[in-house]
Amino acid sequence: MMISLPYLLRKENICHISDGSVHIGDRRVFPFEKRFEACSSVEEVSTALKSMVTQGGGPLQVAFTTLRFIADGMLQHRYAYSFAELTRQVGLLISARPTNTTMRRVMLALLDDLSPFCTQDTPVEDFVRHLNLLVDTQEMAYDDLYHHMGRIGSTLLEDADVILTTCFAEHTFLLSLAYAKEQGKNISVLVNETRPYLQGARLTYPSLVEMGIDAHIITDGMGAHYLSEGKITKYMTASDLVCLDGTVVNKVGSLSNAVACKYYGVPYYAFSISPDPTKRTSSDIPMEERDGQEVLHCLGRATTSEGRALYPSFDCIEPSLVQGIVTPKGVLAPSEIARSFT
Amino acid sequence: MMISLPYLLRKENICHISDGSVHIGDRRVFPFEKRFEACSSVEEVSTALKSMVTQGGGPLQVAFTTLRFIADGMLQHRYAYSFAELTRQVGLLISARPTNTTMRRVMLALLDDLSPFCTQDTPVEDFVRHLNLLVDTQEMAYDDLYHHMGRIGSTLLEDADVILTTCFAEHTFLLSLAYAKEQGKNISVLVNETRPYLQGARLTYPSLVEMGIDAHIITDGMGAHYLSEGKITKYMTASDLVCLDGTVVNKVGSLSNAVACKYYGVPYYAFSISPDPTKRTSSDIPMEERDGQEVLHCLGRATTSEGRALYPSFDCIEPSLVQGIVTPKGVLAPSEIARSFT
């Protein structure tokens, strides 16, 4: 049986090119609207990424599509044809989201692989063919990885599990649930709404409903309540970044649940394609402090009279709170990450 | 120096009688509007309490005012004059909020004190005078208690403390901060917004600003983040109920922070006028499960497409997570509650 992805994870809905623009699925307005943000330049793509039009695994898919857009632009003479120009454009993408480093690593590796094919003598057509081939290959590799990790994740799931999750854990988590369902396991999910952007309520919950998986939304403070009542069997999230020491960096609010899981003896698993080899511990991480004003709004409406708020984007979850990290190499203990990936 | 209460805690803004109706300050729309819900019967008052027009210490003040309203109604023949009728009306108030039992205990004690003054021969005027006198006495006793507990609470606060708080901890917490400020201590507060009703963002935060106390709003999942960074020195909340074993029952979301405090070695203090002598442990507590639809809205706006959600009103915070309970008898360890109050 073919596993079918929910709307939000289908490639064309994350990002596609049409009418000479990069169209990014706007996750800020889903599920109320199925709108796309049209970007006619790499600068606009970068701004869209900064504005959280998409998040999680979205930026990587956007970067793949944007590389195709640049390649096409070089053929059409909209972009100057040089490796330096390509590097500058890629830099705009990378700088948009400093904490989520998967996209950066993939982009830099791609530039590295490409550089031999861009000497002064290489015709633009050859260069573009190589670039597109590399993008296609990487994109397919990621599709395979997602399914591979979904199958690994599904082995952790047991019939009658009740999974707590925060934010939108995307392909790897949702595919784990899909494969578990295919295996006849009956899983239900409690979804933190994930303030301030409500990714849990708006993205994860509708995707689970679409996939036919039993789910309820809870507020971000309710995880400990259900953990204390013994009603949650596992906590699972994506990770924006994993350090070599097994520290998991993920959406703020994840630490609160991970600590409560530790206290009540419930395992916490994070999904990660790879640790970031340049980050040994949490002290190596440049944390994104976002504008506190975002915390003072919900769906565009002010939640109080004018005020002051704080918005640290991410939590660092220390390795002792993490039962396992679901990677392409299997489910690893945090202490196994460094030697498995270096 | 006289401590001045912020808008929300001034008696006339919690509840007052005018134009023959009980006017309850509508905390659901504060600070956007300063509106009152006018109730022309005890049934309407009960409905307003069920609908969370006011909460926390509000229902007790509403009950005092409603007793005066009933007394006046008996004089004016709008209400039948009998003890049975009064008991029935009080029953309507009590049943409105099953978990918050302070109001119930005060009301039942008041009926008990009143019953000798309502025999078949007692003229209605005498009965009403006794009722009003008892209400005045109780109300003044509570005013004194609040200030007394505020002074006790202030002794826990140290210069440069950063206090985390959830929901709206009302008189006792806010007066503790006010007395600490008067003592020259510089305190700042991180306020959980407290979804779904945003009492932290809407009620606590503006009150702190009004009182000149440094404050920031954070989402309900961010407490552990700042605890892990060592930026919070104490966690303080009100309590909807305290059991004799020292279990603290408070707004859902409090447990999550209390667990994180335990993990990071930060003390958690709750304020309580008295434990509920009929509740030995958390298993004696009838928990309010509210309508999950409330979790699917923020300020009246849907947070996702139609869905299912859960809304347990309260957390039970086990005694081992509680450093101390601020009571009129001092700051007690949870284990001291039973012998101090029975």
XYZ file of C-alpha atoms in Angstrom:
684
model
C 0.000 0.000 0.000
C 1.244 3.443 -0.921
C 1.501 5.841 2.006
C -0.180 9.075 1.008
C 1.065 12.325 2.467
C -1.312 14.925 3.907
C -1.839 18.198 2.027
C 0.862 20.152 3.869
C 3.621 17.657 3.092
C 2.909 17.210 -0.600
C 5.805 18.763 -2.475
C 3.750 21.085 -4.673
C 2.062 22.494 -1.566
C 5.346 23.227 0.198
C 6.841 25.036 -2.781
C 6.602 25.153 -6.569
C 7.518 27.382 -9.489
C 4.824 28.902 -11.644
C 4.534 32.079 -13.703
C 8.230 32.727 -13.196
C 7.949 32.929 -9.401
C 8.686 30.674 -6.463
C 5.351 29.946 -4.745
C 5.694 28.972 -1.078
C 2.720 27.368 0.687
C 1.802 29.839 3.418
C 1.618 27.830 6.625
C 0.733 30.954 8.584
C -2.820 30.965 7.237
C -3.443 27.207 6.936
C -6.011 25.626 7.445
C -8.131 28.750 7.106
C -6.707 29.467 3.656
C -4.644 27.471 1.168
C -2.599 30.417 -0.010
C 0.837 30.665 -1.612
C 3.365 33.455 -1.170
C 4.744 34.323 -4.613
C 8.411 35.357 -4.614
C 9.909 36.771 -7.772
C 13.480 36.936 -6.441
C 15.751 35.083 -4.041
C 15.617 38.135 -1.773
C 11.861 37.703 -1.552
C 12.255 33.978 -0.821
C 14.665 34.840 1.987
C 12.242 37.381 3.421
C 9.428 34.830 3.237
C 11.540 32.288 5.144
C 12.365 34.905 7.787
C 8.649 35.675 8.099
C 7.920 32.000 8.812
C 5.778 31.510 5.681
C 7.053 27.937 6.016
C 9.110 26.273 8.740
C 10.572 22.954 9.928
C 11.419 20.915 6.830
C 9.816 23.520 4.580
C 12.895 25.736 4.115
C 14.926 22.826 2.684
C 12.263 22.108 0.072
C 12.045 25.836 -0.658
C 15.825 25.940 -1.105
C 15.731 23.063 -3.617
C 13.029 24.806 -5.616
C 14.830 28.144 -5.395
C 18.017 26.584 -6.795
C 15.975 25.469 -9.827
C 14.592 28.989 -10.045
C 18.136 30.442 -10.011
C 19.318 27.882 -12.591
C 16.461 28.849 -14.868
C 17.188 32.515 -14.224
C 20.817 32.018 -15.332
C 19.664 30.395 -18.566
C 17.245 33.273 -19.135
C 19.881 35.867 -18.167
C 17.774 37.087 -15.243
C 20.691 36.083 -13.008
C 24.371 36.599 -13.809
C 26.039 33.271 -14.497
C 28.869 32.787 -12.040
C 29.660 30.600 -9.114
C 30.148 33.693 -6.977
C 26.640 34.882 -7.842
C 25.154 31.467 -7.036
C 27.012 31.449 -3.717
C 25.671 34.889 -2.894
C 22.098 33.802 -3.667
C 22.456 30.657 -1.585
C 23.793 32.853 1.223
C 20.507 34.749 1.208
C 18.631 31.498 1.759
C 20.958 30.236 4.477
C 20.864 33.451 6.473
C 17.065 33.393 6.687
C 16.902 30.797 9.482
C 20.057 30.652 11.640
C 19.013 27.819 14.006
C 17.634 25.297 11.515
C 20.972 24.243 10.031
C 19.961 21.252 7.866
C 19.181 23.513 4.949
C 22.529 25.276 5.341
C 24.473 22.042 5.412
C 22.682 20.648 2.360
C 23.158 23.898 0.444
C 26.862 24.187 1.278
C 27.475 20.551 0.332
C 25.649 21.140 -2.920
C 27.803 24.193 -3.726
C 30.862 22.094 -2.922
C 29.783 19.303 -5.275
C 28.964 21.824 -7.949
C 32.116 23.940 -7.888
C 34.174 21.646 -10.206
C 31.457 22.118 -12.859
C 31.694 25.872 -12.883
C 34.990 27.003 -14.292
C 35.320 29.988 -16.605
C 34.987 27.674 -19.630
C 31.838 25.811 -18.561
C 28.887 26.844 -20.716
C 25.888 27.979 -18.688
C 23.790 25.118 -20.091
C 26.200 22.513 -18.712
C 26.393 24.240 -15.378
C 22.615 24.428 -15.086
C 22.240 20.772 -16.065
C 24.668 19.783 -13.307
C 22.958 22.024 -10.770
C 19.514 20.620 -11.566
C 20.825 17.065 -11.457
C 22.346 17.642 -8.022
C 19.115 19.195 -6.757
C 17.020 16.319 -8.137
C 19.350 13.781 -6.552
C 19.341 15.489 -3.178
C 15.586 15.928 -3.246
C 15.020 12.253 -4.023
C 17.512 11.282 -1.340
C 15.508 13.303 1.185
C 12.222 11.729 0.082
C 13.746 8.306 0.621
C 15.210 9.373 3.955
C 11.832 10.578 5.202
C 10.191 7.240 4.409
C 13.141 5.299 5.802
C 12.952 7.277 9.069
C 9.171 6.914 9.130
C 9.581 3.136 9.002
C 12.156 3.298 11.813
C 9.921 5.604 13.861
C 6.983 3.248 13.401
C 8.892 0.481 15.189
C 8.810 2.590 18.364
C 5.030 2.858 18.226
C 2.892 0.257 19.911
C -0.783 -0.481 19.616
C -2.821 1.828 21.919
C 0.004 4.341 22.300
C -1.013 7.899 23.133
C 1.629 10.242 21.738
C 2.141 13.812 22.878
C 3.643 16.106 20.239
C 4.538 19.793 19.951
C 4.587 22.040 16.893
C 4.601 20.381 13.455
C 6.956 17.412 13.351
C 6.454 16.934 9.603
C 7.448 14.012 7.386
C 9.376 11.811 9.758
C 6.830 11.874 12.592
C 3.741 11.791 10.393
C 5.184 8.990 8.255
C 5.969 7.041 11.453
C 2.298 7.295 12.375
C 1.249 6.362 8.833
C 3.467 3.257 8.780
C 2.304 2.285 12.281
C -1.294 2.598 11.101
C -0.485 0.447 8.073
C 0.927 -2.124 10.509
C -2.482 -2.215 12.217
C -1.450 -0.250 15.289
C -4.058 2.014 16.787
C -2.337 5.238 17.825
C -3.813 8.447 19.154
C -2.123 11.809 19.486
C -2.376 14.775 21.853
C -1.206 17.899 20.047
C 0.066 20.996 21.887
C -1.459 23.960 20.107
C 2.019 25.578 20.101
C 1.676 29.271 20.765
C 2.241 31.812 19.444
C 1.839 30.507 15.869
C -0.396 27.543 16.706
C 1.478 25.141 14.426
C 0.123 22.217 16.460
C -3.500 23.304 16.151
C -3.253 24.540 12.573
C -0.736 22.218 10.892
C -0.330 18.987 12.869
C -3.934 18.480 13.921
C -5.543 18.872 10.466
C -2.822 16.655 8.964
C -3.577 13.911 11.493
C -7.301 14.174 10.773
C -6.536 13.943 7.043
C -4.481 10.811 7.736
C -7.288 9.223 9.750
C -5.365 9.296 13.026
C -7.236 9.957 16.278
C -6.134 13.309 17.723
C -7.050 15.985 20.239
C -5.647 19.478 20.671
C -4.490 20.614 24.116
C -2.939 23.901 25.217
C 0.815 24.071 25.723
C 0.514 23.815 29.507
C -1.555 20.609 29.559
C 1.087 18.000 28.731
C 2.113 17.501 32.371
C -1.552 17.124 33.337
C -2.035 14.074 31.130
C 1.435 12.725 31.901
C 0.601 12.846 35.620
C -2.571 10.873 34.933
C -0.611 8.199 33.052
C -2.498 8.941 29.839
C 0.517 9.651 27.617
C 2.845 6.816 26.653
C 5.432 8.678 24.535
C 6.460 12.212 23.637
C 7.718 12.750 20.087
C 8.887 15.860 18.289
C 10.990 16.882 15.340
C 14.232 18.693 16.061
C 15.462 21.902 14.559
C 18.970 20.827 15.398
C 20.755 18.043 17.285
C 24.178 18.630 18.837
C 26.902 15.988 18.839
C 26.362 15.457 22.582
C 22.734 14.532 21.897
C 21.185 17.845 22.959
C 17.941 18.312 21.037
C 17.031 21.841 19.949
C 13.349 22.237 19.156
C 10.436 24.682 19.334
C 10.107 26.433 22.685
C 7.712 24.444 24.867
C 9.346 21.112 24.059
C 11.631 21.304 27.109
C 8.677 21.748 29.435
C 7.173 18.461 28.207
C 10.522 16.653 28.119
C 11.127 17.549 31.774
C 7.627 16.378 32.716
C 8.224 13.133 30.769
C 11.396 12.538 32.769
C 9.537 13.187 36.021
C 6.678 10.834 35.155
C 8.840 8.169 33.480
C 7.591 8.574 29.917
C 10.142 8.370 27.072
C 10.877 11.354 24.823
C 11.989 10.723 21.234
C 13.126 13.334 18.721
C 13.529 12.876 14.962
C 16.714 14.059 13.282
C 18.133 13.432 9.830
C 21.580 14.161 11.193
C 23.220 16.031 14.043
C 24.925 19.284 13.136
C 28.613 18.274 13.105
C 29.658 21.848 13.921
C 27.675 21.936 17.178
C 29.175 19.981 20.036
C 26.888 21.191 22.816
C 24.085 23.664 23.352
C 26.644 26.389 24.053
C 27.607 26.305 20.346
C 24.097 27.303 19.281
C 23.195 30.834 18.192
C 19.666 31.075 19.532
C 16.980 32.991 17.696
C 15.282 35.548 19.939
C 12.203 36.530 18.028
C 10.141 39.680 18.459
C 8.199 39.518 21.740
C 5.315 41.264 19.997
C 4.501 37.936 18.324
C 3.684 36.501 21.763
C 1.247 39.380 22.292
C -0.861 38.315 19.330
C -2.906 35.286 18.361
C -3.927 34.987 14.718
C -3.218 38.674 14.313
C -5.317 39.783 17.255
C -3.753 41.405 20.348
C -3.995 39.204 23.454
C -3.730 42.121 25.889
C -3.321 45.867 26.021
C 0.083 46.983 24.813
C 2.814 45.248 26.688
C 6.149 43.526 26.750
C 6.796 39.879 26.040
C 9.658 37.484 25.378
C 9.917 34.970 22.560
C 12.859 32.586 22.590
C 12.232 30.421 19.497
C 13.864 27.254 20.689
C 14.479 25.075 23.717
C 17.691 23.150 24.277
C 16.740 19.757 25.677
C 19.652 18.243 27.538
C 20.644 14.673 26.573
C 19.552 13.219 29.929
C 15.947 14.086 29.049
C 16.063 12.312 25.687
C 15.311 8.576 25.497
C 16.231 8.256 21.843
C 16.817 10.103 18.600
C 15.242 8.602 15.502
C 17.871 8.935 12.763
C 18.412 7.277 9.374
C 20.870 5.029 11.236
C 18.211 3.813 13.660
C 17.008 4.963 17.045
C 20.108 6.143 18.876
C 20.723 7.094 22.484
C 21.943 10.707 22.744
C 25.363 9.380 23.775
C 25.618 7.412 20.505
C 25.080 10.404 18.231
C 28.671 11.639 18.038
C 30.260 8.298 17.183
C 27.489 7.329 14.764
C 27.750 10.486 12.706
C 31.408 11.506 12.777
C 1.861 54.235 52.904
C -1.487 52.865 51.756
C -1.215 49.985 49.310
C -3.504 50.702 46.384
C -5.117 47.833 44.552
C -5.119 47.620 40.751
C -8.394 48.140 38.866
C -9.356 44.459 38.738
C -9.106 43.939 42.479
C -11.037 47.007 43.585
C -14.283 45.768 45.101
C -16.631 47.840 42.944
C -14.934 46.467 39.826
C -15.324 42.844 40.905
C -19.014 43.196 41.701
C -21.540 45.820 42.760
C -25.273 46.385 42.882
C -26.842 49.119 40.828
C -30.243 49.624 39.212
C -31.563 46.569 41.043
C -29.064 44.190 39.429
C -25.830 42.495 40.415
C -23.110 43.861 38.118
C -20.125 41.536 37.730
C -16.912 42.912 36.237
C -16.422 40.899 33.045
C -12.885 39.579 33.167
C -13.373 37.832 29.817
C -13.140 41.114 27.929
C -10.615 42.975 30.123
C -8.403 44.888 29.310
C -10.015 45.516 25.920
C -13.264 46.600 27.568
C -14.246 47.513 31.117
C -17.679 45.941 30.916
C -20.026 44.600 33.586
C -22.421 41.672 33.248
C -25.745 42.738 34.753
C -27.633 39.911 36.489
C -31.202 40.510 37.615
C -31.566 37.152 39.417
C -29.445 34.668 41.342
C -29.938 32.249 38.446
C -28.270 34.778 36.174
C -25.431 35.266 38.660
C -24.908 31.497 38.732
C -24.867 31.340 34.943
C -22.366 34.212 34.842
C -20.076 32.375 37.281
C -20.338 29.199 35.185
C -19.429 31.246 32.103
C -16.267 32.510 33.841
C -17.326 36.170 33.808
C -15.138 36.278 36.904
C -12.880 33.642 38.469
C -10.361 32.969 41.232
C -11.325 35.119 44.217
C -14.035 36.837 42.167
C -16.843 34.336 42.899
C -16.512 34.882 46.683
C -16.916 38.630 46.280
C -19.815 38.017 43.892
C -21.417 35.736 46.481
C -21.140 38.418 49.191
C -22.768 40.975 46.917
C -25.425 38.500 45.806
C -26.363 37.802 49.440
C -26.972 41.535 49.881
C -29.017 41.457 46.685
C -31.124 38.573 48.037
C -31.534 40.317 51.410
C -32.765 43.422 49.676
C -35.034 41.288 47.485
C -36.626 39.746 50.576
C -37.318 43.189 52.005
C -38.827 44.236 48.687
C -40.772 40.952 48.369
C -38.969 40.028 45.175
C -37.738 36.950 47.014
C -39.816 34.830 49.376
C -38.600 35.263 52.924
C -37.571 31.882 54.295
C -34.387 30.146 55.265
C -35.181 27.389 52.800
C -35.417 29.915 49.990
C -32.114 31.521 50.996
C -30.482 28.096 51.110
C -31.793 27.308 47.637
C -30.415 30.585 46.272
C -27.035 30.020 47.893
C -27.071 26.523 46.373
C -27.280 28.130 42.949
C -24.126 30.108 43.665
C -22.229 27.157 45.131
C -23.015 24.822 42.242
C -21.601 27.272 39.691
C -17.943 26.394 40.378
C -17.471 22.888 41.831
C -13.660 22.955 42.211
C -13.180 26.376 43.815
C -14.537 25.469 47.256
C -13.640 28.582 49.294
C -16.849 30.292 48.279
C -18.864 27.192 49.175
C -17.289 26.910 52.617
C -17.801 30.591 53.377
C -21.399 30.458 52.177
C -22.261 27.322 54.152
C -20.647 28.747 57.303
C -22.635 31.916 56.815
C -25.909 29.989 56.486
C -24.954 28.088 59.610
C -24.315 31.298 61.567
C -27.519 32.773 60.254
C -29.930 29.919 60.910
C -30.633 30.831 64.593
C -31.829 34.243 63.373
C -34.440 32.849 61.047
C -37.190 31.157 62.961
C -40.832 31.484 61.966
C -41.208 34.470 64.341
C -38.210 36.514 63.110
C -39.378 39.589 61.201
C -37.807 39.880 57.783
C -36.157 43.192 58.776
C -34.267 41.519 61.626
C -33.249 38.609 59.461
C -31.968 40.900 56.736
C -30.037 43.023 59.253
C -28.323 39.887 60.577
C -27.572 38.627 57.101
C -26.037 41.943 56.022
C -24.017 42.159 59.229
C -22.605 38.681 58.685
C -21.755 39.496 55.072
C -20.056 42.776 56.079
C -18.071 41.004 58.779
C -16.950 38.203 56.483
C -16.080 40.630 53.727
C -13.947 42.743 56.058
C -12.319 39.625 57.448
C -11.327 38.621 53.916
C -9.948 42.087 53.155
C -7.791 41.839 56.271
C -6.771 38.301 55.395
C -5.643 39.352 51.923
C -3.395 42.083 53.326
C -2.138 39.807 56.097
C -1.218 37.141 53.540
C 0.287 39.758 51.251
C 2.614 40.810 54.070
C 3.534 37.166 54.715
C 4.078 36.553 51.006
C 6.325 39.608 50.770
C 8.746 38.050 53.274
C 9.467 35.308 50.715
C 10.424 37.845 48.091
C 14.000 39.013 47.815
C 15.500 41.937 45.962
C 16.150 41.019 42.296
C 13.794 38.036 42.370
C 12.302 36.990 39.035
C 8.938 35.384 39.726
C 7.131 33.089 37.286
C 3.342 33.069 37.664
C 0.389 31.452 35.915
C -3.171 32.702 35.486
C -4.347 35.510 37.794
C -3.209 34.980 41.370
C -5.204 37.973 42.635
C -5.067 39.737 45.992
C -2.641 37.580 47.931
C 0.036 37.396 45.220
C -0.363 40.963 43.977
C -0.366 42.337 47.526
C 2.799 40.327 48.253
C 4.442 42.094 45.320
C 3.060 45.454 46.463
C 4.386 45.026 50.021
C 7.732 43.807 48.692
C 7.916 46.898 46.496
C 7.077 49.079 49.501
C 9.971 47.377 51.303
C 12.273 48.557 48.521
C 12.688 45.175 46.856
C 13.042 45.189 43.106
C 10.988 42.274 41.760
C 10.199 41.328 38.178
C 7.613 38.870 36.950
C 7.279 36.494 33.999
C 3.606 35.866 33.324
C 2.333 32.773 31.490
C -0.346 33.988 29.115
C -2.577 31.115 30.358
C -4.489 29.706 27.439
C -7.291 29.359 26.586
C -8.651 32.426 28.411
C -5.369 34.353 28.607
C -5.880 35.407 32.227
C -2.130 35.919 32.563
C -1.863 38.207 29.540
C -5.149 39.999 30.105
C -5.538 40.201 33.895
C -2.193 39.678 35.638
C 0.024 41.562 33.221
C -2.013 44.813 33.079
C -2.417 44.713 36.880
C 1.348 44.445 37.324
C 1.908 47.339 34.923
C -0.670 49.360 36.870
C 1.220 48.561 40.083
C 4.540 49.628 38.554
C 6.050 46.150 38.686
C 8.382 45.044 35.889
C 6.751 42.242 33.894
C 6.918 40.291 30.649
C 4.413 37.910 29.111
C 5.560 34.478 27.933
C 3.566 31.615 26.420
C 2.559 28.695 28.637
C 5.345 26.484 27.308
C 8.211 28.890 28.025
C 8.553 28.522 31.804
C 10.972 25.587 31.575
C 13.070 27.528 29.058
C 13.807 30.337 31.514
C 14.096 27.938 34.458
C 16.749 25.990 32.542
C 18.656 29.234 31.974
C 18.565 30.043 35.699
C 16.550 33.199 35.058
C 13.609 32.423 37.358
C 14.116 32.433 41.127
C 10.606 31.466 42.326
C 7.309 30.206 40.963
C 4.167 31.538 42.663
C 0.495 30.922 41.980
C -2.841 31.133 43.714
C -4.632 27.871 44.428
C -8.193 26.989 43.638
C -8.053 24.418 46.405
C -5.511 22.898 48.772
C -5.985 19.363 50.128
C -5.092 18.415 53.682
C -2.093 16.457 52.400
C -0.720 19.659 50.832
C -1.739 18.909 47.246
C -2.270 22.211 45.440
C -5.068 22.382 42.865
C -4.651 25.248 40.426
C -5.228 26.287 36.814
C -4.078 23.704 34.285
C -0.512 24.529 33.249
C 0.669 25.066 36.829
C 1.819 21.444 37.172
C 4.032 21.740 34.119
C 5.916 24.645 35.729
C 5.972 23.049 39.184
C 7.603 19.918 37.732
C 10.155 22.043 35.863
C 10.852 23.997 39.081
C 11.536 20.728 40.905
C 13.869 19.609 38.117
C 15.807 22.879 38.082
C 15.789 23.412 41.860
C 13.551 26.485 41.976
C 10.953 26.722 44.785
C 7.220 26.739 44.052
C 4.901 28.595 46.458
C 1.095 28.631 46.329
C -1.226 30.995 48.197
C -4.176 29.572 50.113
C -6.518 31.121 52.654
C -7.223 27.656 54.006
C -7.112 24.053 52.866
C -10.459 22.425 52.153
C -10.997 20.295 55.269
C -13.204 17.870 53.333
C -10.445 17.026 50.825
C -7.722 14.781 52.150
C -5.942 14.064 48.872
C -6.344 14.775 45.176
C -8.532 11.695 44.832
C -11.257 13.526 46.794
C -11.488 16.260 44.178
C -14.280 16.410 41.604
C -12.401 17.838 38.639
C -14.026 20.224 36.217
C -13.715 19.027 32.626
C -14.634 22.047 30.565
C -15.792 22.092 26.955
C -12.867 21.279 24.649
C -14.255 23.792 22.165
C -12.877 26.551 24.399
C -9.354 25.307 23.626
C -10.138 25.636 19.913
C -10.699 29.369 20.237
C -8.627 32.377 21.226
C -10.517 35.588 22.000
C -13.491 34.139 20.151
C -11.590 33.246 17.007
C -11.148 29.609 15.907
C -7.529 28.438 16.151
C -7.949 25.679 13.546
C -10.537 24.116 11.292
C -13.192 22.240 13.232
C -11.659 19.737 15.565
C -11.580 18.023 18.904
C -9.790 19.252 22.002
C -9.564 18.557 25.724
C -9.825 21.087 28.542
C -9.166 19.894 32.070
C -9.563 23.077 34.150
C -7.172 22.241 36.929
C -3.911 20.535 37.724
C -3.290 18.630 40.949
C 0.227 19.465 42.086
C 1.542 16.774 44.392
C 2.971 17.930 47.750
C 6.530 16.909 46.833
C 6.536 19.635 44.161
C 5.460 22.375 46.570
C 8.075 24.240 48.611
C 5.565 26.133 50.706
C 1.986 27.292 50.977
C 1.440 30.902 51.976
C -1.472 30.829 54.441
C -2.798 33.248 57.066
C -0.854 31.115 59.563
C 2.439 31.694 57.771
C 4.320 29.899 55.029
C 3.747 26.215 55.690
C 5.307 23.097 54.222
C 2.645 20.912 52.558
C 3.117 18.371 55.354
C 2.179 21.012 57.950
C -1.176 21.880 56.389
C -3.296 19.184 58.022
C -2.160 19.799 61.586
C -2.191 23.565 61.213
C -5.777 23.712 60.011
C -7.610 20.864 61.744
